[in-house]
XYZ file of C-alpha atoms in Angstrom:
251
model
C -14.598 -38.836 -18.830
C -11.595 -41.194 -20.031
C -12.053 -44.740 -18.703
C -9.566 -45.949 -16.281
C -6.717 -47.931 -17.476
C -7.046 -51.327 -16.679
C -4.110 -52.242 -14.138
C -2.058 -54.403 -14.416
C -1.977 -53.762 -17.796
C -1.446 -56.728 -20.038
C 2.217 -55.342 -21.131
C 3.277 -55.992 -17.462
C 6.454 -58.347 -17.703
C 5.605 -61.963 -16.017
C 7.511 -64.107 -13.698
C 7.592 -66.772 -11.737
C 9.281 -67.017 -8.457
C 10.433 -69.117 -6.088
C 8.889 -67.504 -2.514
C 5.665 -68.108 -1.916
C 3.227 -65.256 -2.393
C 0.757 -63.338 -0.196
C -1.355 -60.023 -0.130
C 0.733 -57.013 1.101
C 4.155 -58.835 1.150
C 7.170 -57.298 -0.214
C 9.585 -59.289 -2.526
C 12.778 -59.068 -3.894
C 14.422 -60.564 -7.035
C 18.196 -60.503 -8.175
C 20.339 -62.177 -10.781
C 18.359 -62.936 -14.386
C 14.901 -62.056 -13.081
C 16.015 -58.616 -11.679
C 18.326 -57.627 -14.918
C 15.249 -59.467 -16.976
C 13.284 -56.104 -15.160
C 15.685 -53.332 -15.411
C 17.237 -53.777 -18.339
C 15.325 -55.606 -20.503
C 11.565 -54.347 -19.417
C 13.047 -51.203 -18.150
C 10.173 -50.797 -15.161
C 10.959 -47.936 -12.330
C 9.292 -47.228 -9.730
C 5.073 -48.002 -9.258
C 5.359 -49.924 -12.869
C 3.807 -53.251 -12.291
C 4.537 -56.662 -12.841
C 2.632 -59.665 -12.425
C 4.415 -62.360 -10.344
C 3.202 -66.323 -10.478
C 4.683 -69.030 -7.379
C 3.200 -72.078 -8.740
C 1.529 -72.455 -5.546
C -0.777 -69.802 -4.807
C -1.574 -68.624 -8.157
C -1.212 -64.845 -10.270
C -0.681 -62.005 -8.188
C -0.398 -58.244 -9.378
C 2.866 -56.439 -7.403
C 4.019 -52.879 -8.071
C 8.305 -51.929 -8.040
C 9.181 -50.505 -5.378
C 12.681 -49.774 -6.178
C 14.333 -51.249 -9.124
C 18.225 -51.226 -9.129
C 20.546 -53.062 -11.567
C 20.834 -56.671 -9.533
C 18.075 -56.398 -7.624
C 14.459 -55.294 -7.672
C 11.765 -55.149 -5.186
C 8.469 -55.346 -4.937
C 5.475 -55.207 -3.376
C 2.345 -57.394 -3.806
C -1.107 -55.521 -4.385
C -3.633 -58.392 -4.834
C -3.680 -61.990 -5.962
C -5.436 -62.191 -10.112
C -6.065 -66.103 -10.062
C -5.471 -68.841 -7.921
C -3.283 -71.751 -9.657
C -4.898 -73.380 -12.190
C -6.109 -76.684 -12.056
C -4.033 -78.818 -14.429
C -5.387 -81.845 -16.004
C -3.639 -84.977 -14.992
C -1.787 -85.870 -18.317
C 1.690 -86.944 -18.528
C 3.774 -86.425 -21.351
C 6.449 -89.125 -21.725
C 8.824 -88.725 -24.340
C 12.124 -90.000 -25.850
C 15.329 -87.961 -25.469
C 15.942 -86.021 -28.678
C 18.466 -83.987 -30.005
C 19.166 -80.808 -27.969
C 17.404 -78.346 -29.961
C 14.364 -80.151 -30.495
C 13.696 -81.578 -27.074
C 13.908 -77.757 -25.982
C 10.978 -77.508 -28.320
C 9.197 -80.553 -26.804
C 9.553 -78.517 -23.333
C 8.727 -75.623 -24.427
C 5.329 -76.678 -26.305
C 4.052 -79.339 -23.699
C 4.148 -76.414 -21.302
C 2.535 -74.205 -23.506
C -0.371 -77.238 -23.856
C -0.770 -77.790 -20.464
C 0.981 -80.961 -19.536
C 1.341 -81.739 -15.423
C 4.658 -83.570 -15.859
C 7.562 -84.538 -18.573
C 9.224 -87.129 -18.364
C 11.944 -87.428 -20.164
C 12.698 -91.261 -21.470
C 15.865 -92.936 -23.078
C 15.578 -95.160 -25.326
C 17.953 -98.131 -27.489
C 18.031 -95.238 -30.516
C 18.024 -92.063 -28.804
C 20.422 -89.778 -29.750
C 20.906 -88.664 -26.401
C 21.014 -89.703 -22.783
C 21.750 -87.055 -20.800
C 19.232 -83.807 -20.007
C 20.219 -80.823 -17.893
C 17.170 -80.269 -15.694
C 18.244 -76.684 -14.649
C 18.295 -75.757 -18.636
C 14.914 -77.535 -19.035
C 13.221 -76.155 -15.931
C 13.799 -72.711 -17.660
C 12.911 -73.309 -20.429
C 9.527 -74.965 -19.012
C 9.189 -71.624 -16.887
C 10.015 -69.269 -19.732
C 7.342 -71.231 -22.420
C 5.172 -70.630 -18.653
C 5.907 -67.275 -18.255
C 4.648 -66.386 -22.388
C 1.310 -68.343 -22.198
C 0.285 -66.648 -18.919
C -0.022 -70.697 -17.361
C 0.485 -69.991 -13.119
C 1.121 -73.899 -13.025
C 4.729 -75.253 -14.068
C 4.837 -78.758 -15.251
C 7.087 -81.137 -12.941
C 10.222 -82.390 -15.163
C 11.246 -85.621 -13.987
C 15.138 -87.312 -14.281
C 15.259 -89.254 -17.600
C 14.113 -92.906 -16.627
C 14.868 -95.844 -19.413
C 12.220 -97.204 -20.731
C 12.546 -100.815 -19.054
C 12.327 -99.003 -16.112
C 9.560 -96.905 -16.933
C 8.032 -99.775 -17.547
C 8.445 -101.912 -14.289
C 7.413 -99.119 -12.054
C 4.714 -97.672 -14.395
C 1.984 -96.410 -11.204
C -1.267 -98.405 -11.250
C -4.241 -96.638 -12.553
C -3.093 -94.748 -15.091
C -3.145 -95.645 -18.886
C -0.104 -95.059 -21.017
C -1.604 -94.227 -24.423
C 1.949 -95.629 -27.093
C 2.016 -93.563 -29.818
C 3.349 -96.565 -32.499
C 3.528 -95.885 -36.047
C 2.670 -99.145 -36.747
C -0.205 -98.131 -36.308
C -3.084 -98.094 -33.076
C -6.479 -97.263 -32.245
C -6.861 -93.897 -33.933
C -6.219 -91.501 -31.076
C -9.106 -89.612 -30.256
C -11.598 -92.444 -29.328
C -8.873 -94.166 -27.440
C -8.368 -91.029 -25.179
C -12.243 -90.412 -24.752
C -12.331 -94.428 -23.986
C -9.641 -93.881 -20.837
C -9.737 -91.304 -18.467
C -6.980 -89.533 -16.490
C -4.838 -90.355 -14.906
C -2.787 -90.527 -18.110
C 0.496 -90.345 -20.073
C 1.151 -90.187 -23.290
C 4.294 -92.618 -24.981
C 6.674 -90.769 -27.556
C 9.162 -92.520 -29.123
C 12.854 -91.200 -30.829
C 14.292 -90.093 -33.765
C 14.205 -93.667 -35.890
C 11.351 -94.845 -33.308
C 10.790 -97.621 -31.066
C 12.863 -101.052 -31.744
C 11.039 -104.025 -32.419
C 11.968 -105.636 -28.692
C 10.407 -102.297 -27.530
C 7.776 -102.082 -29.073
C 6.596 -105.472 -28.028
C 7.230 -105.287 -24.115
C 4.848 -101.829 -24.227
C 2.323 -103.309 -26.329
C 2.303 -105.730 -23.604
C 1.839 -104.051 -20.556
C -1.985 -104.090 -19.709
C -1.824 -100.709 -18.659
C -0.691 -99.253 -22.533
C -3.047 -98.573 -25.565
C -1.576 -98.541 -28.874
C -2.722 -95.207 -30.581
C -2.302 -93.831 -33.986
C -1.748 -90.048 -34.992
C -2.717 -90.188 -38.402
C -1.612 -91.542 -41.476
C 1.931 -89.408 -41.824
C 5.273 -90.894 -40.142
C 5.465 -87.485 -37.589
C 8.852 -86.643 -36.116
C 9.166 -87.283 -32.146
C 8.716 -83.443 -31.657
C 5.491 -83.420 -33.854
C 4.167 -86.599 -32.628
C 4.467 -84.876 -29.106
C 2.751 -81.460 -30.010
C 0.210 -83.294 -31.749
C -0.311 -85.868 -29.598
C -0.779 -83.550 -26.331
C -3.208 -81.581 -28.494
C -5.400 -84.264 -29.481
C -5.291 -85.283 -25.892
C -6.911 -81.584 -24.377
C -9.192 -81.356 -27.164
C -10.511 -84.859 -26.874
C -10.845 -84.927 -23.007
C -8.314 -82.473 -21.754
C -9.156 -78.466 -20.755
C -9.673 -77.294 -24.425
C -13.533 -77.507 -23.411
C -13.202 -75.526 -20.004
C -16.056 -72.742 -19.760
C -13.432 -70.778 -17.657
């Protein structure tokens, strides 16, 4: 007797929406999301598709009708409640356009609870379009199968960063001129934390002297190699989950 196909299967398409999702609702999406369905992932009727609400968590629906702008659906029973996201901050200098899209769409992909973006005396740019980046957070969301989306703050200057830094949590300062080597120094502080990447050309000297002294910020080193803001970022987020992040989850 042939086993019984799994359901839904993993091809389903993914999404996240904006209503809030519960057993036996019914749904409907239009614009991107619904031509992102028909056209693109072609589903008809009974196909499924798994939906996400960054609330509740994963929940397997079924098409109920799927027209060109607009396709509905009908929830069948939740997969996973939202996951529990470690309480890590990702605080990085505005870069050019192409490669802060990267930043975004990796420190989703790592697991990050917030970006915020942060300009800087020689960044390139000073200026981010938040509905761009929150879909490119939810599409980099949407690919690892994450049912949390990180929050993306306004860009804040650094001064100002700074001044209303919130108490209790350590700012770990990625400065290539050099730091407690990474690792030890995220084991050493617990979350609540946020880690400090600077731009294309790096911190200024005036900078890099009013973080160093703020009691709340740890000078860190990633390594021996002079690493691009974007690296520095994906590096230093992964160093971070593996050290004392959600790399180690049994789950």
């Amino acid at each position: 007797m042939p086993a019984t196909p799994a359901w839904p299967p993993k091809s389903a398409p993914r999404l996240f929406v904006e209503q809030e999702l519960a057993g036996e609702a019914n749904i409907s999406v239009d614009g991107n999301q619904a031509h992102y369905l028909s056209r693109v992932m072609r589903v008809s009727h009974g196909d499924a598709v798994v939906l996400c609400d960054n609330v509740t968590g994963e929940w397997a629906a079924r098409v109920t009708d799927a027209g060109k702008r607009n396709v509905s659906l009908e929830i069948v029973e939740q997969l996973r409640p939202r996951e529990e996201v470690p309480d890590f901050w990702l605080c990085a200098a505005l870069l050019k356009k192409d490669r802060f899209d990267l930043v975004l769409e990796k420190a989703t992909e790592l697991g990050v609870a917030r970006i915020q973006p942060v300009i800087t005396r020689r960044c390139v740019a000073d200026k981010l379009n938040l509905d761009r980046a929150r879909q490119i957070v939810t599409e980099a969301a949407e690919q690892c199968a994450r049912t949390a989306l990180p929050e993306i703050a306004e860009p804040m200057k650094l001064d100002a960063l700074l001044k209303h830094w919130p108490e209790g949590r350590a700012l770990f300062f990625a400065d290539e001129e050099g730091g407690e080597p990474a690792a030890a120094c995220f084991t050493g502080n617990p979350p609540p934390a946020a880690l400090l990447i600077g731009p294309e050309g790096g911190f200024d000297q005036a900078e890099r002297e009013s973080i160093r002294k703020q009691e709340f910020s740890h000078a860190v080193t990633l390594g021996p190699r002079i690493l691009r803001g974007e690296t520095a970022a994906i590096a230093g987020i992964s160093v971070w989950m593996s050290a004392i992040g959600d790399w180690n989850s049994k789950e």
